[in-house]
Coordinates of N, CA and C in Angstrom, one line a residue:
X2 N 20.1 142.7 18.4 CA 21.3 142.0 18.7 C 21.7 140.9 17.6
X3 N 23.0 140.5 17.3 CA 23.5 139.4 17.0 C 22.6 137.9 17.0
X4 N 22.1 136.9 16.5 CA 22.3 136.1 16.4 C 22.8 135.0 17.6
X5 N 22.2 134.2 17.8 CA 22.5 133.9 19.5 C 22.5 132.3 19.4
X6 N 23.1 131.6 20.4 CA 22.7 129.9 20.3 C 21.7 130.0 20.9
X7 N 20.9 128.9 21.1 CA 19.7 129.2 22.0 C 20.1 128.0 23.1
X8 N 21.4 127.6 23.2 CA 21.6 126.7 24.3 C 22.2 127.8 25.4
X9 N 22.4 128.5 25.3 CA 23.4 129.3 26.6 C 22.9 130.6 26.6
X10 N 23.0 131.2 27.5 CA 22.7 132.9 27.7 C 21.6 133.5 27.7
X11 N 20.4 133.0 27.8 CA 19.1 133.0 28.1 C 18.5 133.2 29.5
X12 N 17.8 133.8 29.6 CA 16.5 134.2 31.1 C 15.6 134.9 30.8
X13 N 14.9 134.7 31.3 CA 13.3 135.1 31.6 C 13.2 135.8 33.3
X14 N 13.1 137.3 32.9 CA 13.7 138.1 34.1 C 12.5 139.6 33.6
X15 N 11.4 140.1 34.6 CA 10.7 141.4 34.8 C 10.1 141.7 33.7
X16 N 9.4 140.5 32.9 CA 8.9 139.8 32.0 C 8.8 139.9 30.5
X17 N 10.7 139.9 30.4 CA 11.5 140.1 29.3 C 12.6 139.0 29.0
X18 N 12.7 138.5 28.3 CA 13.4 137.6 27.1 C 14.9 138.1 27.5
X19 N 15.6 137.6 28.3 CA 16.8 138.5 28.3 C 18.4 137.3 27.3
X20 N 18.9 137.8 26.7 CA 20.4 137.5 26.4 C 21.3 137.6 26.0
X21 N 22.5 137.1 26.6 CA 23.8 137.5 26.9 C 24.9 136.5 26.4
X22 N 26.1 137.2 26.1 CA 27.6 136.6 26.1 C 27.4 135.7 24.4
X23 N 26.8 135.9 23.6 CA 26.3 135.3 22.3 C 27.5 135.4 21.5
X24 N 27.4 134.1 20.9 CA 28.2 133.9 20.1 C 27.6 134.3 18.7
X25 N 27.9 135.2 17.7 CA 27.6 135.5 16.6 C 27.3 134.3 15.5
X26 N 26.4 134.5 15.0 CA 27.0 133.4 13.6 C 27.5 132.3 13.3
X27 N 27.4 131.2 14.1 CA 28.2 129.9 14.0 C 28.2 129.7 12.7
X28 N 29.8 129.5 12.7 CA 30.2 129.2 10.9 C 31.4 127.9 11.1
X29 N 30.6 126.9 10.6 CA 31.5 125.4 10.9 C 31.9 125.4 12.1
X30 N 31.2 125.3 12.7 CA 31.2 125.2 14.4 C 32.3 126.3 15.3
X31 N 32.4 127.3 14.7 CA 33.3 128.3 15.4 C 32.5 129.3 15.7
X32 N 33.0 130.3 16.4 CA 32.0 131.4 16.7 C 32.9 132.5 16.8
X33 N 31.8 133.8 16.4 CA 32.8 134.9 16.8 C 32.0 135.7 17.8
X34 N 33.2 136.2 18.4 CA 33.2 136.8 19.6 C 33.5 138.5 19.6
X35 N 32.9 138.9 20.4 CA 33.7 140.4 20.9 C 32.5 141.9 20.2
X36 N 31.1 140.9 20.1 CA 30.4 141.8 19.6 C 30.0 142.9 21.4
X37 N 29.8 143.9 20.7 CA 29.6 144.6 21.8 C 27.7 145.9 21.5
X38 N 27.4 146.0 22.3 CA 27.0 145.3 23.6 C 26.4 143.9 23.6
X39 N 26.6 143.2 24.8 CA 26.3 141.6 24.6 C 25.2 141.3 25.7
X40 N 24.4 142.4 26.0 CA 23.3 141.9 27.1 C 22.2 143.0 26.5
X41 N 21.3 142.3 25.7 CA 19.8 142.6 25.6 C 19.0 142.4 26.3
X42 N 17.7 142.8 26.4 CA 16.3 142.2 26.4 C 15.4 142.8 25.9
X43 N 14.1 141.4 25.7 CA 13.4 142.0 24.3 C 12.1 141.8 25.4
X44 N 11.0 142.8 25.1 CA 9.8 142.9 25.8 C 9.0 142.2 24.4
X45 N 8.1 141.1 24.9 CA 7.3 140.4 24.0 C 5.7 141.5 23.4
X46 N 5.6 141.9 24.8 CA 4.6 143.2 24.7 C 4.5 144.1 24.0
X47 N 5.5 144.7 23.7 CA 5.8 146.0 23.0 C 6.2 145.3 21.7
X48 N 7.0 144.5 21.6 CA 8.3 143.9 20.4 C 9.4 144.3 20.3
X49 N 9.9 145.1 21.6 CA 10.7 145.9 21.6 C 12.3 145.2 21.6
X50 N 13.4 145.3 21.8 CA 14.3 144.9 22.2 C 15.4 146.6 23.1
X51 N 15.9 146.1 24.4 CA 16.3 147.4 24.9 C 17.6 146.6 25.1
X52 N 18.7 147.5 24.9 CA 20.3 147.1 25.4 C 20.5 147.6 26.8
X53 N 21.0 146.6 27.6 CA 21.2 146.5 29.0 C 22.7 146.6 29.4
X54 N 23.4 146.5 28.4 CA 25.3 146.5 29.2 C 25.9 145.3 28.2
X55 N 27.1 145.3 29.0 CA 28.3 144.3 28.5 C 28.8 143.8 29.8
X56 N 29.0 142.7 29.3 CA 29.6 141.8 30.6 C 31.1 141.4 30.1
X57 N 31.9 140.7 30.8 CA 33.0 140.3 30.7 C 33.1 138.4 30.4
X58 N 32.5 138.4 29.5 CA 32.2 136.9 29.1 C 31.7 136.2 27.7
X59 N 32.1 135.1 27.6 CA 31.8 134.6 26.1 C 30.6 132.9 26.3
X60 N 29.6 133.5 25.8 CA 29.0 132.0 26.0 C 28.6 131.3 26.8
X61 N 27.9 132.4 27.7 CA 28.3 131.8 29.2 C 26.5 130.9 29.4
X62 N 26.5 129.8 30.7 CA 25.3 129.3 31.1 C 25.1 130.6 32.2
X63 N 23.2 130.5 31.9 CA 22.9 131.2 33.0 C 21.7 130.4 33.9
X64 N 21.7 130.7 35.3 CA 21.1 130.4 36.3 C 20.4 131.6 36.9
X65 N 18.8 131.8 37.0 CA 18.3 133.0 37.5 C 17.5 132.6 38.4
X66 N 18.0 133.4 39.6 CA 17.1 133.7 41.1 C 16.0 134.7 40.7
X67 N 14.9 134.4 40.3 CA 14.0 135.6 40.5 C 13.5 136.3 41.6
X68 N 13.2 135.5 42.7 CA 13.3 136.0 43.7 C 14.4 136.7 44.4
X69 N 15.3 137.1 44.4 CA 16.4 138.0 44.3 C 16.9 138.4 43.8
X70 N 16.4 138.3 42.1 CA 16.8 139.3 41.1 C 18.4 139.2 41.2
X71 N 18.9 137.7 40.7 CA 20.4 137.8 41.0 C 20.8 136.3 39.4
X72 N 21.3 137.4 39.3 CA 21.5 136.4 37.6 C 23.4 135.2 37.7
X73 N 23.3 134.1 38.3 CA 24.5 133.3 37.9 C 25.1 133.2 36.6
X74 N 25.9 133.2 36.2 CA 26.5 133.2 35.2 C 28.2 132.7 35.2
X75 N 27.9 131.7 34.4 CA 29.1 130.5 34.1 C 29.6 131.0 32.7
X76 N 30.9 131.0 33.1 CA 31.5 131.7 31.4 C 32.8 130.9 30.9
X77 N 32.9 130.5 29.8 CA 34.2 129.9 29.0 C 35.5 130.8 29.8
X78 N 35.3 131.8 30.4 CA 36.6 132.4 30.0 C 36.5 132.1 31.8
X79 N 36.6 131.0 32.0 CA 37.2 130.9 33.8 C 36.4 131.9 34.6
X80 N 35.1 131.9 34.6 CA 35.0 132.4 35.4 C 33.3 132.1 36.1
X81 N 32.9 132.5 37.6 CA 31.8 132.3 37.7 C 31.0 133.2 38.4
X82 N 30.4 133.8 37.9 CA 30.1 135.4 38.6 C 28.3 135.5 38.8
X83 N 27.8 136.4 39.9 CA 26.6 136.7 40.2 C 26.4 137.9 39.9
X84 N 25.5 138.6 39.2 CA 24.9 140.6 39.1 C 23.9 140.5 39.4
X85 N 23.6 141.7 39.8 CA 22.4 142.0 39.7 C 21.5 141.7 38.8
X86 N 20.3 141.4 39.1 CA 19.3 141.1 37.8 C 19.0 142.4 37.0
X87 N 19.0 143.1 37.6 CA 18.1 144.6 36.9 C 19.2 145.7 36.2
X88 N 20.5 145.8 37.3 CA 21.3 146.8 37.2 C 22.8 146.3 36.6
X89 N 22.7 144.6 36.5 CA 23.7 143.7 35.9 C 25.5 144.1 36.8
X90 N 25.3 145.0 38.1 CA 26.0 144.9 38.6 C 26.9 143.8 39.3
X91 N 28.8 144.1 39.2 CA 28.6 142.8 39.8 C 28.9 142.4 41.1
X92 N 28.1 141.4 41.5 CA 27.9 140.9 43.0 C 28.8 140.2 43.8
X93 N 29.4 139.5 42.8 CA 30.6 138.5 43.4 C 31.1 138.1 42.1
X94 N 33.0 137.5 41.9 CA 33.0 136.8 41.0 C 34.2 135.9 41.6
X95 N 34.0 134.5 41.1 CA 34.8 133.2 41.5 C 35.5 133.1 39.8
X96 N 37.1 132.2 40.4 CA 37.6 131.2 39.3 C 37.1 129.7 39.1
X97 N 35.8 130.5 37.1 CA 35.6 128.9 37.5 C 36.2 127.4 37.3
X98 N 35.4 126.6 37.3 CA 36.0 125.4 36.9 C 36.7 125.4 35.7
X99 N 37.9 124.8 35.5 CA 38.9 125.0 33.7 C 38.4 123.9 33.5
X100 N 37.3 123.1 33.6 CA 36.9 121.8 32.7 C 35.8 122.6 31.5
X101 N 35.6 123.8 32.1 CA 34.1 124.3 31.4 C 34.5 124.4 30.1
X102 N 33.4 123.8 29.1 CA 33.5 123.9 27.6 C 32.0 124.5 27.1
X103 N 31.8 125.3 26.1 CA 31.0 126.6 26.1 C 29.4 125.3 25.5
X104 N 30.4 124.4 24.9 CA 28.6 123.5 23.9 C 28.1 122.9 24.9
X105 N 29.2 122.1 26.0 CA 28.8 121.4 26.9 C 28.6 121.6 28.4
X106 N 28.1 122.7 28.5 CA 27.6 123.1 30.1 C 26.8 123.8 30.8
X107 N 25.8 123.2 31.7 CA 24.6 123.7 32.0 C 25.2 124.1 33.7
X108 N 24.5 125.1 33.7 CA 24.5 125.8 35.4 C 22.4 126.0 35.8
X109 N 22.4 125.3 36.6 CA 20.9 124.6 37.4 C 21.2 125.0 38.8
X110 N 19.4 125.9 38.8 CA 19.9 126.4 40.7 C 18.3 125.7 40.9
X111 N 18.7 125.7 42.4 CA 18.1 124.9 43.1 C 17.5 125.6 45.0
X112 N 17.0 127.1 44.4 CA 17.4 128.1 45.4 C 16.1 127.4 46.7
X113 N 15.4 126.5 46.5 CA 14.9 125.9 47.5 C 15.5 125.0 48.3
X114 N 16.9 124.3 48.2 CA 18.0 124.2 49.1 C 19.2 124.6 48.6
X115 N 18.9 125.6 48.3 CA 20.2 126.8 48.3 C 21.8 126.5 47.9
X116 N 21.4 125.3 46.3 CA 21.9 124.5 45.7 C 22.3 125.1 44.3
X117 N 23.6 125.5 43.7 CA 23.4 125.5 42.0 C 24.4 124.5 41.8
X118 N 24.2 124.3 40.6 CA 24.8 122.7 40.1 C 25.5 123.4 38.5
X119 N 26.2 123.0 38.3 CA 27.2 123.1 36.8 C 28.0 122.0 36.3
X120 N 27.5 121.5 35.2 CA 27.4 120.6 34.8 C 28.9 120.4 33.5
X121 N 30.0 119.9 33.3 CA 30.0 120.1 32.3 C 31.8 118.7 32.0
X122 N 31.4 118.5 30.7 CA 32.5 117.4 30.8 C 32.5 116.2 31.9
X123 N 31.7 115.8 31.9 CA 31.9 114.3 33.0 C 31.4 115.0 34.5
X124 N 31.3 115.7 34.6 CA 32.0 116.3 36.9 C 30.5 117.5 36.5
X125 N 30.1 117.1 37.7 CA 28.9 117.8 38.6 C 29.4 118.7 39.5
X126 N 29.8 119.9 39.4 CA 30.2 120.9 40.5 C 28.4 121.3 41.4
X127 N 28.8 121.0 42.6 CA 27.9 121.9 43.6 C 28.0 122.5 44.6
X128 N 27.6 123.8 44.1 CA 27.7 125.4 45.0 C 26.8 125.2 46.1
X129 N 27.3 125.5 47.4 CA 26.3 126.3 48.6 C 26.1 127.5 47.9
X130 N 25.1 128.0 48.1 CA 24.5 129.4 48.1 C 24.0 129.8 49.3
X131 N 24.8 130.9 49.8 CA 24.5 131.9 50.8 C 23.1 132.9 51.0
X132 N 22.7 132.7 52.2 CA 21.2 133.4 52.6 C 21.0 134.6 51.3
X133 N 22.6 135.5 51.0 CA 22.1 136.8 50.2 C 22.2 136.4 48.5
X134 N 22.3 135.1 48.7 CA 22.5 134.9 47.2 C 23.8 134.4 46.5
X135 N 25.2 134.8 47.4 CA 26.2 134.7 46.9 C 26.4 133.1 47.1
X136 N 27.9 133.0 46.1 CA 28.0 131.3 46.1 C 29.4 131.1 46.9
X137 N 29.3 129.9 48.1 CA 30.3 129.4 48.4 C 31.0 129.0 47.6
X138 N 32.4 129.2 47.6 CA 33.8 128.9 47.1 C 34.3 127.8 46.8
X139 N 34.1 127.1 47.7 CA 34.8 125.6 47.0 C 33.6 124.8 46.9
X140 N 33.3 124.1 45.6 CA 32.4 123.7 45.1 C 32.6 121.4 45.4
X141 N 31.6 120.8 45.7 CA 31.5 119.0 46.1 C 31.5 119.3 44.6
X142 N 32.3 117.9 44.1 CA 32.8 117.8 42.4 C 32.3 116.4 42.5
X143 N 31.2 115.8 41.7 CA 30.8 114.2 41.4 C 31.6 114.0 39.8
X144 N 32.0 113.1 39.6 CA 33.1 112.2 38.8 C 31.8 111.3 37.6
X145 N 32.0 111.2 36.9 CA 31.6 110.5 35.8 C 29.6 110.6 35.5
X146 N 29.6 112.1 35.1 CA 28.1 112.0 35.1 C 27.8 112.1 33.5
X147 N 26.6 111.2 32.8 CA 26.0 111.4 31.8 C 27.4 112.6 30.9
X148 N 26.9 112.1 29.9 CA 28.2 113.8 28.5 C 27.1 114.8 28.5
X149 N 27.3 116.2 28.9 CA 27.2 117.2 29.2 C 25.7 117.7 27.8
X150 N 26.2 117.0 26.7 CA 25.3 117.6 25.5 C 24.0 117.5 25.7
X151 N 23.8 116.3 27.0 CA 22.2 116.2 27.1 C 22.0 116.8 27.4
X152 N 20.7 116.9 27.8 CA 19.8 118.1 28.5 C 19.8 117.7 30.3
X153 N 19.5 118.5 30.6 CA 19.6 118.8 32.4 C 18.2 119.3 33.0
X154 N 17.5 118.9 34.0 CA 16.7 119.6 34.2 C 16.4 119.3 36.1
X155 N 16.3 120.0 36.8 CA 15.8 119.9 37.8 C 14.4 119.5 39.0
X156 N 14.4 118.7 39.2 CA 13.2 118.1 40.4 C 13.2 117.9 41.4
X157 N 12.8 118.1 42.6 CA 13.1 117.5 44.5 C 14.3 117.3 44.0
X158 N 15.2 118.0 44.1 CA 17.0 117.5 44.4 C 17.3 116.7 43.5
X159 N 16.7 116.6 42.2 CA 17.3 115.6 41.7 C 17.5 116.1 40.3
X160 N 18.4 115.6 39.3 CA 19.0 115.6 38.1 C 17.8 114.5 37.2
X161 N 17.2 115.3 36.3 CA 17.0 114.5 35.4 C 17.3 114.6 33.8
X162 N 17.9 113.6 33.2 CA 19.0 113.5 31.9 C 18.5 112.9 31.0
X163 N 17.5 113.5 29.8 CA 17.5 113.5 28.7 C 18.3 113.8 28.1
X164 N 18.4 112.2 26.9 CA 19.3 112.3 25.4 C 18.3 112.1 24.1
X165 N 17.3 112.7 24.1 CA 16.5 113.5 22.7 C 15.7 111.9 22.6
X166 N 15.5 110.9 23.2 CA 14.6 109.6 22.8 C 13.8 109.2 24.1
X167 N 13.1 108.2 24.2 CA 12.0 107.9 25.0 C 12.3 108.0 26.3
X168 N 13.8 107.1 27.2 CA 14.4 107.7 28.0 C 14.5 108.8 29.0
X169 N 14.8 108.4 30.1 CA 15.0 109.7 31.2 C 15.7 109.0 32.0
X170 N 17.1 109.7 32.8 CA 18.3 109.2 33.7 C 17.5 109.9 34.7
X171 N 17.0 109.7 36.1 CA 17.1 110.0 37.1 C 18.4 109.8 38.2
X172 N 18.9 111.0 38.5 CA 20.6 110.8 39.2 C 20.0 111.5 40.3
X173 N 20.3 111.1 41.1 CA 20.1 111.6 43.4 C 21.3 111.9 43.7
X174 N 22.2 113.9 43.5 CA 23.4 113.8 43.9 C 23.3 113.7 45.2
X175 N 22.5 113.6 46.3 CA 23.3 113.2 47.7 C 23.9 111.9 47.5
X176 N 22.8 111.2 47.1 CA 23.2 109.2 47.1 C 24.1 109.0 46.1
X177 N 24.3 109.6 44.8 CA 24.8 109.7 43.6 C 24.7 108.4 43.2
X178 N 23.4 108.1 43.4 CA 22.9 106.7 41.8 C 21.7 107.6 41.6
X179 N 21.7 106.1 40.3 CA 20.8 106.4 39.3 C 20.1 106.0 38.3
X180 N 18.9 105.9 38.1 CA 18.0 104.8 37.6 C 17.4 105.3 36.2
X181 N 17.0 104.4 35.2 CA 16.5 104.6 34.3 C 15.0 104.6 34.6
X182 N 14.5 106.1 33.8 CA 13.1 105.9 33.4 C 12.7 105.7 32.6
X183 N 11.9 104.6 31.8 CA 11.9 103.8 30.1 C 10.3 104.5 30.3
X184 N 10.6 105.2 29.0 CA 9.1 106.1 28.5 C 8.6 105.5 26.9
X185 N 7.8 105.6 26.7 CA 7.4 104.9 25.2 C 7.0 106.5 24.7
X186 N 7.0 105.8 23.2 CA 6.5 106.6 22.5 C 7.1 108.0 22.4
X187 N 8.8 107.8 23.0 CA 9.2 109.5 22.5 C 10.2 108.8 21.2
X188 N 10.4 110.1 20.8 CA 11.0 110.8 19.7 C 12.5 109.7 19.5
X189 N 13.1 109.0 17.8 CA 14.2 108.4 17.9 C 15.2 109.0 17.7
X190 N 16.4 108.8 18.8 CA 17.4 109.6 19.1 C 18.3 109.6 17.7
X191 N 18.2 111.2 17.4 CA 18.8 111.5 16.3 C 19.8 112.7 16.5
X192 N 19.2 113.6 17.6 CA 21.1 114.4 18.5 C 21.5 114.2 19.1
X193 N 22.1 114.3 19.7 CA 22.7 114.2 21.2 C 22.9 115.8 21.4
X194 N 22.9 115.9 21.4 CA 23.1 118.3 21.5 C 21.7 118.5 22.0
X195 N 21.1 118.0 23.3 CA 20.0 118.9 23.8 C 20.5 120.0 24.0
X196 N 21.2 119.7 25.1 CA 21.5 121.0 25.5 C 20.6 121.6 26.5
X197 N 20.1 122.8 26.9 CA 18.7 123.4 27.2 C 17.9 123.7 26.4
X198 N 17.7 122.5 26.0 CA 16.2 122.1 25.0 C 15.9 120.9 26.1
X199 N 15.5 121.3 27.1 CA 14.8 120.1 28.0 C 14.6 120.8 29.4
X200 N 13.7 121.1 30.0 CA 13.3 122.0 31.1 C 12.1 121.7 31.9
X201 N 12.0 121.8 33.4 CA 11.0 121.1 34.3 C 10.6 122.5 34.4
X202 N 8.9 121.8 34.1 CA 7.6 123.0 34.2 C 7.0 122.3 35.9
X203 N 7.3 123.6 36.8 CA 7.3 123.3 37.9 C 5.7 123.7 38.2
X204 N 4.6 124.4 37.8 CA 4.0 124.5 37.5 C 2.4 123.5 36.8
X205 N 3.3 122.8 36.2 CA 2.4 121.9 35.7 C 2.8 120.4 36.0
X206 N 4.2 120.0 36.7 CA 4.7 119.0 37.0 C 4.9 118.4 35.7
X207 N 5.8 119.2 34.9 CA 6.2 117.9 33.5 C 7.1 118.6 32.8
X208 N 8.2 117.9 32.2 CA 9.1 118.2 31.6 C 8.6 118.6 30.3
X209 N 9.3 119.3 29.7 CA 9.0 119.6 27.8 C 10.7 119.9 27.7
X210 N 10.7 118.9 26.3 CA 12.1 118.2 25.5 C 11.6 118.9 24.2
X211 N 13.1 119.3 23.4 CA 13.0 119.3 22.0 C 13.8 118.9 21.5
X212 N 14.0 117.6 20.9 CA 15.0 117.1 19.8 C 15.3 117.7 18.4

């Protein structure tokens, strides 16, 4: 496949490297679009890479239910849709939010209270998710959160917001505050473009950041 960002269109799904909706080639910050097929995945095992389909999207964030094998997917072009994980059939599709901007938006599920979050331009959209997976319709919208370029990462209900230096925003959308965590000894803030370069290892109880 094409050349990919490594901020958007990414999962880890039936223990394959999967990605989608890729922008080709960033050239002075533009992208081109309309490569076809736009859904790979590559087996680490083998080294193989196998083509999976085409979707109807550019650049999109992804959120993956593994345990339901149900892939979310947030896309520039208005829209917010669920497939299947295996057969990339599609499940449901919503009109998404017209704030969504393709550098600045992360989509975070939270299938232990049946929560996904999309993040992008200032406003926190939050989805109910339905017992089969599907997303309720009209989405609670929080007003002035953190600029979207940071990184996003999920814990017990809560939003935590890395900007690439020592730092960490703890945000509580039920209560919607939010406290600084002053860390030493990280890294001096030289991007702001995390992006999903910042992810909670639920497993080992600890975030890993790349500036």
């Amino acid at each position: 496949p094409m050349s990919a960002h490594s901020a958007s269109g990414l999962w880890w799904a039936h223990g394959e490297l999967w990605i989608s909706g890729y922008s080709g080639v960033c050239k002075g910050g533009g992208s081109q679009q309309g490569f076809t097929p736009n859904v790979w995945s590559f087996n680490p095992a083998t080294e193989k890479w196998t083509v999976r389909g085409n979707l109807p999207m550019g650049e999109p964030h992804i959120a993956y239910d593994a345990e339901k094998d149900l892939v979310y997917m947030w896309s520039k072009r208005s829209r917010l849709d669920v497939y299947n994980g295996s057969t990339l059939e599609l499940v449901q599709h919503l009109s998404g939010p017209l704030d969504y901007v393709a550098d600045y938006t992360h989509l975070l599920l939270d299938n232990v209270v049946g929560k996904l979050y999309g993040i992008s331009k200032g406003k926190l959209y939050i989805w109910s998710i339905n017992t089969d997976g599907t997303i309720a319709k009209t989405p609670k919208v929080i007003n002035d959160m953190p600029h979207a370029g940071q990184g996003y990462a999920l814990r017990d209900r809560k939003l935590y917001i890395w900007s690439g230096e020592s730092n960490v925003i703890e945000f509580d959308p039920d209560t919607r505050t939010s406290k600084v965590i002053q860390g030493e000894g990280g890294p001096a803030r030289k991007y702001s473009r995390i992006f999903s370069k910042w992810q909670y290892d639920a497993g080992q109880d600890r975030f890993l950041g790349f500036s």
